[in-house]
Each structure stands twice: as C-alpha cells, then as structure tokens.
Amino acid sequence: MARSLTLRAAFVSILIFAAFILTWHLATRGTGAVQQMDPEYAKLMGATATQGKSAMPGPLDVGQKLWEHLRRPFYDNGPNDKGVGIQLAFSIARVGLGYLLAVLVAIPIGFLIGMSPLMSRALDPFIQVLKPISPLAWMPLALYTIKDSNLSAIFVIFICSLWPMMINTAFGVASVRKEWLNVARTLEVGTLRRAFTVILPAAAPTIVTGMRISIGIAWLVIVAAEMLVGGTGIGYFVWNEWNNLSITNVINAILLIGLVGMVLDQVLAFAGRMVTFPE
Amino acid sequence: MSMFDNAFDPKRGLSRAGCACGRHIDAAEHEREQQLQCAPVESASDEKRYQGVVASAVMRAVFPQDATRRAFLKAVGASTALAAVSQFFPLSTATEVFAQGGAIEKQDLKVGFIPITCATPIIMAAPMGFYTKHGLNVEVIKTAGWAVIRDKTLNKEYDAAHMLSPMPIAITLGVGSNPQAYTMPAVENINGQAITLAIKHKDKRDPKSWKGFKFAVPFDYSMHNYLLRYYLAENGIDPDTDVQIRAVPPPEMVANLRADNIDGFLGPDPMNQRAVFDGVGFIHLLSKEIWDGHPCCAFAASKEFVTTAPNTYAALLKAIIDATAFASKADNRKQIAEAIAPANYLNQPQIVLEQILTGTFADGLGNIRREPNRVDFDPFPWQSFAVWIMTQMKRWGQIKSDVDYKAVAEQVFLATDTTRLMKEVGLTPPATTSKSFAVMGKTFDPSKPDEYIQSFAIKRV
C-alpha cells in the first residue's frame, strides 16, 4: 500500500513538472520577426528586438545554460569570473564557518539559560531585542567595524544562526522531565555529568531542530549578503548575472541555491533522526 | 585642455564650436590631429611621451594664461619655446623622475570597479597589459555598489577604486555620509551617458510634455542626477514636483523600463544601449548634448595609500593615464570593446559595448547614429567641474549651508597626477586648473558660483 502511494505520488509529481515546463515553454516562445528592419540596423539589435524572442528565457535556454555550468563547474577566469561550483563552494564555506561559530556560542549559552532561571531572566531582554533584527541590518555595522567584507558576511551568518539555536537549546534544556533530573539528583550526579549524560541526550532533538532552523536561515541570508558585498559566492553570481540582465543564469542560480539548501536541510534532518529516541 | 593636449601648439583650445571635441578649429583639423596622434601606445616611446607631459605642464606653469602662451608660441615657435623652457627647468631630470619614480612599494594591488563603461580605462588596463607595463600586478574587482566601493576603499581591501565624480565631494563635505577627506586624482571618463525613454514614448520627444513622468538615476550624488535635473529644469519641468526621480541601480533601470514601471532614465552605459538592444527603449539624448565634455566617473584612492606608497601610486596613475590616452583614440575602441566584454569584466554582449565605444549605434527608433565622442576619456580633474557640481548640489538643496567652492574644489579635485609628482621633483605645477564651459548653451563662470545658482528659474535655494 505504502509502495503504491509512493509510486502514485511520483507519477503526480512528474505530471505537475511536465505541465509546468510545457506552460513555461509555450509562454516564452518567440513571435517571429517583429517588423521590417534595415539589416544593418538589425545587426546592432538583440534577438528580443529583432525576432520577438521573449525576454524571459524558456526551459530549453535554461537547461542548455545549466548543462554548460555543470560541465565546467570549477573554471577560474580571474577574480570576477569563476565557475558556479567554485561560487557555491565559497558560499557553503562562509555559511559553514559562521554557522559553526554560532553553534559554539549558542549551545553553551542556551544550556546556561535553560538550566538557570536567573540567567534566563537576565539574558531575556537582550535576546528579545536582538532576535528580531534582520541579519542584513548588521551588514553596514559589520563592514564598518570588522573592516573586511568576507568576515562581515561570516559575521552576518553567525548572528542570524545564533538565536533559533540558542532559544531552542534553552527550551529543550528547560523542558527535560523533572523525574529524570530528580533521579540524577538522588544518585548524586555532579552538575557537569548531569548536563552531558542526562540533559544533553534528552534535549538533543530540540537542539537539532533549532540547528535545522538556523541552517535554513543562514542559507537564505548568505545569498543576500553576497549580493551586497560582492566578490565571490553564489549571491555574487546572481548579482553579476543580473548586471548582465541574463535571466537564464539567474534562474539557474535560483535552482542551484534551492538544491543546496535542500541538501543542507536534509543533512540536519538526518542528524535529528539520529538523536531522537522513542520514549 | 587636457593632459594629452600639446601645450606647445598655439592653436590649441581656441574654439569650442569648431569640431566634435572642441579643441580644434574645424572638423578637418580635428580629423588630421586625431590621425597624427593615433600612434598606438605600445610603439610610442615612453620617454618621449613623459617628456611631452612634463614639458606641457611646465609650459603652462610659465604661461598660465592661454592667450599669452599662444602669443609667445606664435612669435618664437614651439621648438624655440621648448629650448627656452629647458633653460629654466631641468626637464630631462624631471622627466626621468616622472617616468621611473622610485622602487614600487607594493606590487600586488586591488582596484574596485562598477561594471559600467565609465570604468573602461581601469578595466581595460588589466587585460591589455597597462598595469604590467608599469610594473604592477593589479586585480580589478567587480563591486556590488557605490557604498561598498567606498567602504572597501576605506577598509583598505582596495588600494584604489572607480567612483562617481560627485562622490568624493559629497563624502568630503559630509553630504549623505560622515565627512571624510578623499582624493580624486583623475577623472575616468567624460560624456558617455544618455537619457533613455520607454519605447511607448517615441512620439513624446518634447521634454515640456513630460509632466508626471517617472525617471531613474543611479545615485543621488551623481552627474546623472544633476544633468537630468538641469535638462528638465531648462525645459520648464520642475524635477522635484512635476516628475519623480528615483535612485535605481543600473540593471534595474532596464528591467523597470520593460515592466513599464518608469518612463525613462538618465543612466550609465551599457544600460542605455542595452535597453535599445533589448527593444524596450530608445535613446532620446546623449548626455554630451547637454554638456559636451562633462566629467562622469572618477578614479579615487585613499589618502593613506597615496602617502604610504607614493611610488606605487605614481605607477598606478601612470598606468591609468596611459590606458586613458589609449582609450581616447577612436581607432582603439573596437579592440577595447573586445577586451572588456567577457564575464570577468563587464559581462555584456560585445556588440553592445562596441556601439557605445565606437559611437556608431542604433538609437532604438530605427536610425543608426554616428557620434564618435559619445563617450570619451580625459583624466584631468578640472576644479571648475567640482565647482559646477557643488552649484548643483546647492541648487537642489543637497547642500544647505554656505560652501567655500574654491577651497573644496582644490581639496578634492586634486589636479594631482602631475601636480603632486611635479612638486616632489621641485617643479611648479600648472597654474590653470580651471576652465570655463557651457551647459546647454549657458556659459559657466567658476569664479561666480552663487550668481550662477541665482540665474536659474527653477531652484531650491
């Protein structure tokens, strides 16, 4: 039964995809020669003006460009023209570094908040104020104080990954079952040992959920941050192709951003399943 | 008069009406002169060229008045004049110092640019080898916006950068940002912008009928903004109340035009030609038709870089001056278009760049226009340009308080490439750093900026 459901779902997915591509293709077809033009003049004009080609690229154009990108993902033609694989690697490295720093800061602080009602109340106003700030709002300040655009981008990832992880960790730690803590207390387990052997495993699913939210946000933000500071990364790639008004490449970048985001999310979803246990 | 003008030519700078560039008596003279000067940079002797630059500067220093110099040259002839000047100044030593400089302190440099044709000399100097020729290894880095360029230059991520020429003035005056001293040693390009309108307005060519239009310019502190406002106001349209002017990044101008969101823009190329290429707009007017020879973008360096690495700075400027001189020759333009079209530089179809740089272009209305000076390159930062920019900042209320026009112009538009290098070797820099010009037929006198502002019917003062 489950098998046949999967099959049927796959069939419907393919059907939707095919319908989408077909509509897209039909909607972006050219209209043929627009008007009578002096051949010398026509030579100076683009395909949109001369052949009525739609300004939006069709699925065939996008597919062809995508194939070009995938065939040579790691070429390097100087500082402003690198293969899409290199650009993605730069973005992933930035996200990875900022995210890792955030993990190192957020989880201990989250533990502290979750275990100590005093610290929870004391830090709450700061968290409440800092949490709703759009990550990109930090960008000018970061550029101005850190004085390095690459580190600024990493800082922005750090700051946006921090809050969901911290709050989820605190929530997970605070909601560990009282009975378990009481058992630990009767066995006279030390604070540190209690944190690692009782609280951490119990709170792990919540913590990983927080990490999963964070990586999603980080991947959302890196594209915008790289569009702002430029240089390298998939966000810069989008900006660069936008300057060229190449919608084909912009669509390709969107597709790749979506795929990489999905992979990152799935990695943490898998980690989440690893630490969840049936009660 | 520019760095490339021959100060020993008595006919120079006599007429603005005669030819396209305004430096010759008539078009035929202009053509002849262009051809005479068209020796490619590679084959021209460097020594000769530096000698020419230094000698011209000295000549201007001795005879700051154009008229006196011309009279003198006519009377004695150029070679006698050169000999006479050599008597007073150690020309050969000066040339040597200018040409060689000291040891280069820093060989690997980063120069930021915005991907528009205004940055042509900065960009082309990389693929065409002008930086290497002067012993530098320069990476030109495409940058996402004007504010980022400013920050990265201040952060020392970039050693020098491409900017809009009003930007260093605005930054120095603290208009729209914290005041910060900036140096602008060279103008990147002159002319090279255009007013592009949506194709649906092709029968509405009279600006008097533009009430209610929505326009885009790339930045508030840009020549684009001032020229558009000037043009509208001269045609009786108040740019603040009758139309809407928005600051929009260049690529979005074309997209907005296509989406019918704006009626037109005064923007940098390649976007004007791109709008034509894509069939969404037509070129209504080239910016040179408003003010022929107006400055647009600039080459800016942080003050710290200038003082800590003077020889590197001198080499960099020489590379830029070289590239600018090469770019100012019509014959080289096709080659330049080919060099800067790839994704690493402007990332544009080559045919679009060719139309802009050669000046033979489709106007979007079915005509092919030929304007060889559609964009031109001349690095001398005339201080009267700075004064004009400030009069417009004041006219439109960007500056509220009183301005010491002359002092700011001198502080920001350092007529430095020669001035600084010459001072170092004990020479007096050229005394004339100001020139008069006309904007839409109205002559600007840089010594009377306030009267100039008062003379306009539409203003915010």
Short mmCIF file of N, CA and C in Angstrom, two decimals, chain B residues 279-381:
data_model
loop_
_atom_site.label_atom_id
_atom_site.label_comp_id
_atom_site.label_asym_id
_atom_site.label_seq_id
_atom_site.Cartn_x
_atom_site.Cartn_y
_atom_site.Cartn_z
N GLY B 279 15.18 46.13 -27.14
CA GLY B 279 13.94 46.60 -27.75
C GLY B 279 12.94 47.20 -26.78
N VAL B 280 13.39 47.68 -25.61
CA VAL B 280 12.44 48.24 -24.66
C VAL B 280 12.52 49.76 -24.57
N GLY B 281 13.59 50.35 -25.12
CA GLY B 281 13.71 51.81 -25.02
C GLY B 281 14.40 52.39 -26.22
N PHE B 282 14.44 53.74 -26.25
CA PHE B 282 15.20 54.40 -27.31
C PHE B 282 16.03 55.51 -26.67
N ILE B 283 17.12 55.85 -27.33
CA ILE B 283 17.99 56.89 -26.79
C ILE B 283 17.46 58.24 -27.22
N HIS B 284 16.97 59.00 -26.25
CA HIS B 284 16.40 60.30 -26.54
C HIS B 284 17.49 61.33 -26.78
N LEU B 285 18.53 61.27 -25.93
CA LEU B 285 19.54 62.32 -25.96
C LEU B 285 20.81 61.78 -25.31
N LEU B 286 21.93 62.06 -25.92
CA LEU B 286 23.20 61.70 -25.26
C LEU B 286 23.54 62.80 -24.27
N SER B 287 24.20 62.43 -23.18
CA SER B 287 24.50 63.45 -22.17
C SER B 287 25.45 64.50 -22.72
N LYS B 288 26.20 64.16 -23.77
CA LYS B 288 27.10 65.16 -24.35
C LYS B 288 26.31 66.28 -25.03
N GLU B 289 25.03 66.01 -25.34
CA GLU B 289 24.22 67.06 -25.94
C GLU B 289 23.74 68.06 -24.89
N ILE B 290 23.87 67.68 -23.61
CA ILE B 290 23.55 68.63 -22.55
C ILE B 290 24.80 69.44 -22.21
N TRP B 291 25.88 68.74 -21.97
CA TRP B 291 27.15 69.39 -21.66
C TRP B 291 28.25 68.55 -22.31
N ASP B 292 28.80 69.08 -23.39
CA ASP B 292 29.82 68.31 -24.09
C ASP B 292 31.12 68.36 -23.29
N GLY B 293 31.60 67.20 -22.92
CA GLY B 293 32.84 67.14 -22.16
C GLY B 293 32.63 67.07 -20.66
N HIS B 294 31.39 66.76 -20.23
CA HIS B 294 31.16 66.71 -18.78
C HIS B 294 31.88 65.51 -18.17
N PRO B 295 32.36 65.67 -16.94
CA PRO B 295 33.01 64.52 -16.28
C PRO B 295 31.93 63.56 -15.81
N CYS B 296 32.29 62.32 -15.59
CA CYS B 296 31.27 61.42 -15.05
C CYS B 296 31.85 60.63 -13.89
N CYS B 297 32.60 59.59 -14.21
CA CYS B 297 33.15 58.79 -13.13
C CYS B 297 34.58 59.23 -12.82
N ALA B 298 35.09 58.71 -11.71
CA ALA B 298 36.39 59.17 -11.25
C ALA B 298 37.22 57.99 -10.78
N PHE B 299 38.49 58.25 -10.68
CA PHE B 299 39.42 57.29 -10.13
C PHE B 299 39.82 57.83 -8.76
N ALA B 300 39.53 57.08 -7.70
CA ALA B 300 39.78 57.60 -6.36
C ALA B 300 40.68 56.65 -5.57
N ALA B 301 41.50 57.22 -4.72
CA ALA B 301 42.38 56.41 -3.89
C ALA B 301 42.32 56.94 -2.46
N SER B 302 42.52 56.06 -1.49
CA SER B 302 42.51 56.52 -0.12
C SER B 302 43.76 57.37 0.12
N LYS B 303 43.60 58.35 0.98
CA LYS B 303 44.70 59.26 1.23
C LYS B 303 45.90 58.50 1.81
N GLU B 304 45.59 57.50 2.62
CA GLU B 304 46.66 56.74 3.24
C GLU B 304 47.53 56.02 2.21
N PHE B 305 46.86 55.45 1.20
CA PHE B 305 47.60 54.76 0.15
C PHE B 305 48.54 55.73 -0.57
N VAL B 306 48.02 56.92 -0.82
CA VAL B 306 48.82 57.93 -1.53
C VAL B 306 50.07 58.29 -0.74
N THR B 307 49.94 58.41 0.57
CA THR B 307 51.08 58.84 1.36
C THR B 307 52.03 57.70 1.73
N THR B 308 51.49 56.48 1.93
CA THR B 308 52.38 55.39 2.36
C THR B 308 53.08 54.71 1.18
N ALA B 309 52.47 54.76 0.00
CA ALA B 309 53.10 54.09 -1.14
C ALA B 309 53.13 55.02 -2.34
N PRO B 310 53.88 56.12 -2.23
CA PRO B 310 53.83 57.13 -3.30
C PRO B 310 54.29 56.61 -4.66
N ASN B 311 55.27 55.73 -4.67
CA ASN B 311 55.77 55.26 -5.97
C ASN B 311 54.79 54.30 -6.63
N THR B 312 54.16 53.47 -5.81
CA THR B 312 53.14 52.58 -6.33
C THR B 312 52.00 53.40 -6.89
N TYR B 313 51.63 54.42 -6.12
CA TYR B 313 50.55 55.31 -6.54
C TYR B 313 50.89 55.98 -7.86
N ALA B 314 52.14 56.45 -7.97
CA ALA B 314 52.56 57.11 -9.21
C ALA B 314 52.50 56.13 -10.38
N ALA B 315 52.97 54.90 -10.16
CA ALA B 315 52.95 53.89 -11.22
C ALA B 315 51.51 53.57 -11.62
N LEU B 316 50.65 53.46 -10.61
CA LEU B 316 49.24 53.15 -10.88
C LEU B 316 48.60 54.27 -11.70
N LEU B 317 48.87 55.50 -11.30
CA LEU B 317 48.30 56.63 -12.02
C LEU B 317 48.83 56.70 -13.44
N LYS B 318 50.11 56.38 -13.59
CA LYS B 318 50.68 56.40 -14.94
C LYS B 318 50.00 55.35 -15.81
N ALA B 319 49.74 54.17 -15.20
CA ALA B 319 49.05 53.11 -15.95
C ALA B 319 47.67 53.60 -16.37
N ILE B 320 46.98 54.28 -15.43
CA ILE B 320 45.63 54.77 -15.74
C ILE B 320 45.69 55.85 -16.82
N ILE B 321 46.66 56.76 -16.71
CA ILE B 321 46.80 57.83 -17.70
C ILE B 321 47.10 57.23 -19.08
N ASP B 322 47.98 56.24 -19.08
CA ASP B 322 48.30 55.53 -20.31
C ASP B 322 47.06 54.91 -20.93
N ALA B 323 46.33 54.17 -20.10
CA ALA B 323 45.13 53.48 -20.58
C ALA B 323 44.11 54.49 -21.07
N THR B 324 43.97 55.61 -20.33
CA THR B 324 43.01 56.63 -20.71
C THR B 324 43.38 57.24 -22.06
N ALA B 325 44.68 57.47 -22.24
CA ALA B 325 45.15 58.03 -23.51
C ALA B 325 44.86 57.06 -24.65
N PHE B 326 45.09 55.77 -24.38
CA PHE B 326 44.83 54.75 -25.39
C PHE B 326 43.34 54.70 -25.72
N ALA B 327 42.51 54.80 -24.67
CA ALA B 327 41.06 54.71 -24.86
C ALA B 327 40.51 55.93 -25.57
N SER B 328 41.23 57.06 -25.48
CA SER B 328 40.69 58.27 -26.10
C SER B 328 40.87 58.25 -27.62
N LYS B 329 41.61 57.28 -28.14
CA LYS B 329 41.79 57.19 -29.60
C LYS B 329 40.68 56.35 -30.21
N ALA B 330 40.01 56.93 -31.18
CA ALA B 330 38.87 56.25 -31.79
C ALA B 330 39.25 54.90 -32.37
N ASP B 331 40.45 54.81 -32.94
CA ASP B 331 40.85 53.58 -33.62
C ASP B 331 40.96 52.38 -32.69
N ASN B 332 41.18 52.63 -31.41
CA ASN B 332 41.40 51.52 -30.49
C ASN B 332 40.11 50.99 -29.87
N ARG B 333 39.01 51.69 -30.14
CA ARG B 333 37.80 51.41 -29.37
C ARG B 333 37.24 50.00 -29.59
N LYS B 334 37.30 49.51 -30.83
CA LYS B 334 36.76 48.16 -31.11
C LYS B 334 37.52 47.11 -30.32
N GLN B 335 38.83 47.31 -30.32
CA GLN B 335 39.72 46.38 -29.62
C GLN B 335 39.41 46.39 -28.12
N ILE B 336 39.13 47.59 -27.59
CA ILE B 336 38.82 47.73 -26.17
C ILE B 336 37.51 47.01 -25.86
N ALA B 337 36.52 47.20 -26.74
CA ALA B 337 35.23 46.55 -26.52
C ALA B 337 35.42 45.04 -26.41
N GLU B 338 36.27 44.50 -27.27
CA GLU B 338 36.51 43.07 -27.25
C GLU B 338 37.19 42.63 -25.95
N ALA B 339 38.10 43.50 -25.47
CA ALA B 339 38.87 43.14 -24.27
C ALA B 339 38.02 43.18 -23.00
N ILE B 340 37.04 44.08 -22.94
CA ILE B 340 36.30 44.23 -21.67
C ILE B 340 34.93 43.57 -21.68
N ALA B 341 34.55 42.93 -22.79
CA ALA B 341 33.23 42.30 -22.85
C ALA B 341 33.10 41.02 -22.01
N PRO B 342 34.16 40.21 -21.82
CA PRO B 342 33.97 38.92 -21.12
C PRO B 342 33.40 39.04 -19.71
N ALA B 343 32.93 37.92 -19.21
CA ALA B 343 32.26 37.88 -17.90
C ALA B 343 33.16 38.41 -16.78
N ASN B 344 34.44 38.28 -16.93
CA ASN B 344 35.35 38.73 -15.88
C ASN B 344 35.32 40.25 -15.73
N TYR B 345 34.94 40.95 -16.80
CA TYR B 345 34.93 42.41 -16.75
C TYR B 345 33.49 42.93 -16.81
N LEU B 346 33.04 43.39 -17.98
CA LEU B 346 31.69 43.98 -17.99
C LEU B 346 30.59 42.96 -18.13
N ASN B 347 30.89 41.79 -18.69
CA ASN B 347 29.89 40.74 -18.83
C ASN B 347 28.71 41.23 -19.67
N GLN B 348 28.99 41.67 -20.88
CA GLN B 348 27.96 42.20 -21.77
C GLN B 348 28.19 41.67 -23.18
N PRO B 349 27.13 41.66 -23.99
CA PRO B 349 27.34 41.29 -25.40
C PRO B 349 28.32 42.29 -26.04
N GLN B 350 29.28 41.77 -26.79
CA GLN B 350 30.32 42.65 -27.34
C GLN B 350 29.73 43.70 -28.27
N ILE B 351 28.68 43.34 -29.00
CA ILE B 351 28.11 44.29 -29.96
C ILE B 351 27.56 45.53 -29.25
N VAL B 352 27.05 45.32 -28.02
CA VAL B 352 26.53 46.46 -27.25
C VAL B 352 27.67 47.40 -26.88
N LEU B 353 28.76 46.84 -26.37
CA LEU B 353 29.90 47.67 -25.97
C LEU B 353 30.51 48.38 -27.18
N GLU B 354 30.56 47.67 -28.30
CA GLU B 354 31.13 48.26 -29.50
C GLU B 354 30.34 49.50 -29.92
N GLN B 355 29.03 49.40 -29.85
CA GLN B 355 28.20 50.53 -30.25
C GLN B 355 28.45 51.73 -29.36
N ILE B 356 28.65 51.47 -28.07
CA ILE B 356 28.87 52.58 -27.13
C ILE B 356 30.24 53.20 -27.38
N LEU B 357 31.25 52.36 -27.47
CA LEU B 357 32.62 52.89 -27.53
C LEU B 357 32.96 53.50 -28.88
N THR B 358 32.43 52.90 -29.98
CA THR B 358 32.75 53.48 -31.28
C THR B 358 31.82 54.65 -31.61
N GLY B 359 30.67 54.70 -30.93
CA GLY B 359 29.74 55.80 -31.19
C GLY B 359 28.90 55.60 -32.43
N THR B 360 28.97 54.44 -33.06
CA THR B 360 28.06 54.12 -34.16
C THR B 360 27.02 53.17 -33.60
N PHE B 361 25.83 53.71 -33.38
CA PHE B 361 24.87 52.90 -32.61
C PHE B 361 23.45 53.02 -33.14
N ALA B 362 22.67 51.98 -32.81
CA ALA B 362 21.24 52.00 -33.10
C ALA B 362 20.57 52.82 -32.01
N ASP B 363 19.67 53.75 -32.40
CA ASP B 363 19.08 54.62 -31.37
C ASP B 363 17.77 54.08 -30.84
N GLY B 364 17.30 52.96 -31.36
CA GLY B 364 16.05 52.37 -30.87
C GLY B 364 14.84 52.86 -31.65
N LEU B 365 15.05 53.83 -32.56
CA LEU B 365 13.94 54.35 -33.35
C LEU B 365 14.10 53.96 -34.81
N GLY B 366 15.10 53.11 -35.08
CA GLY B 366 15.32 52.66 -36.45
C GLY B 366 16.45 53.38 -37.15
N ASN B 367 17.09 54.33 -36.46
CA ASN B 367 18.20 55.04 -37.11
C ASN B 367 19.53 54.56 -36.56
N ILE B 368 20.55 54.66 -37.41
CA ILE B 368 21.91 54.42 -36.93
C ILE B 368 22.58 55.78 -36.79
N ARG B 369 23.00 56.09 -35.56
CA ARG B 369 23.63 57.40 -35.33
C ARG B 369 25.14 57.23 -35.25
N ARG B 370 25.85 58.26 -35.64
CA ARG B 370 27.31 58.24 -35.57
C ARG B 370 27.80 59.41 -34.74
N GLU B 371 28.22 59.13 -33.54
CA GLU B 371 28.71 60.15 -32.61
C GLU B 371 30.01 59.66 -32.01
N PRO B 372 31.14 59.91 -32.69
CA PRO B 372 32.42 59.33 -32.22
C PRO B 372 32.76 59.72 -30.78
N ASN B 373 32.23 60.83 -30.31
CA ASN B 373 32.54 61.25 -28.93
C ASN B 373 31.43 60.93 -27.96
N ARG B 374 30.64 59.92 -28.28
CA ARG B 374 29.57 59.52 -27.38
C ARG B 374 30.13 59.31 -25.98
N VAL B 375 31.26 58.63 -25.90
CA VAL B 375 31.99 58.53 -24.62
C VAL B 375 33.43 58.87 -24.95
N ASP B 376 34.07 59.61 -24.04
CA ASP B 376 35.47 59.94 -24.28
C ASP B 376 36.23 59.86 -22.96
N PHE B 377 37.53 59.94 -23.07
CA PHE B 377 38.34 59.72 -21.87
C PHE B 377 39.37 60.82 -21.75
N ASP B 378 39.39 61.47 -20.61
CA ASP B 378 40.31 62.58 -20.38
C ASP B 378 40.45 62.72 -18.87
N PRO B 379 41.63 62.44 -18.33
CA PRO B 379 41.72 62.30 -16.87
C PRO B 379 41.84 63.60 -16.08
N PHE B 380 42.05 64.75 -16.73
CA PHE B 380 42.39 65.92 -15.91
C PHE B 380 41.21 66.38 -15.05
N PRO B 381 41.39 66.41 -13.71
CA PRO B 381 40.28 66.79 -12.83
C PRO B 381 40.15 68.31 -12.71
#
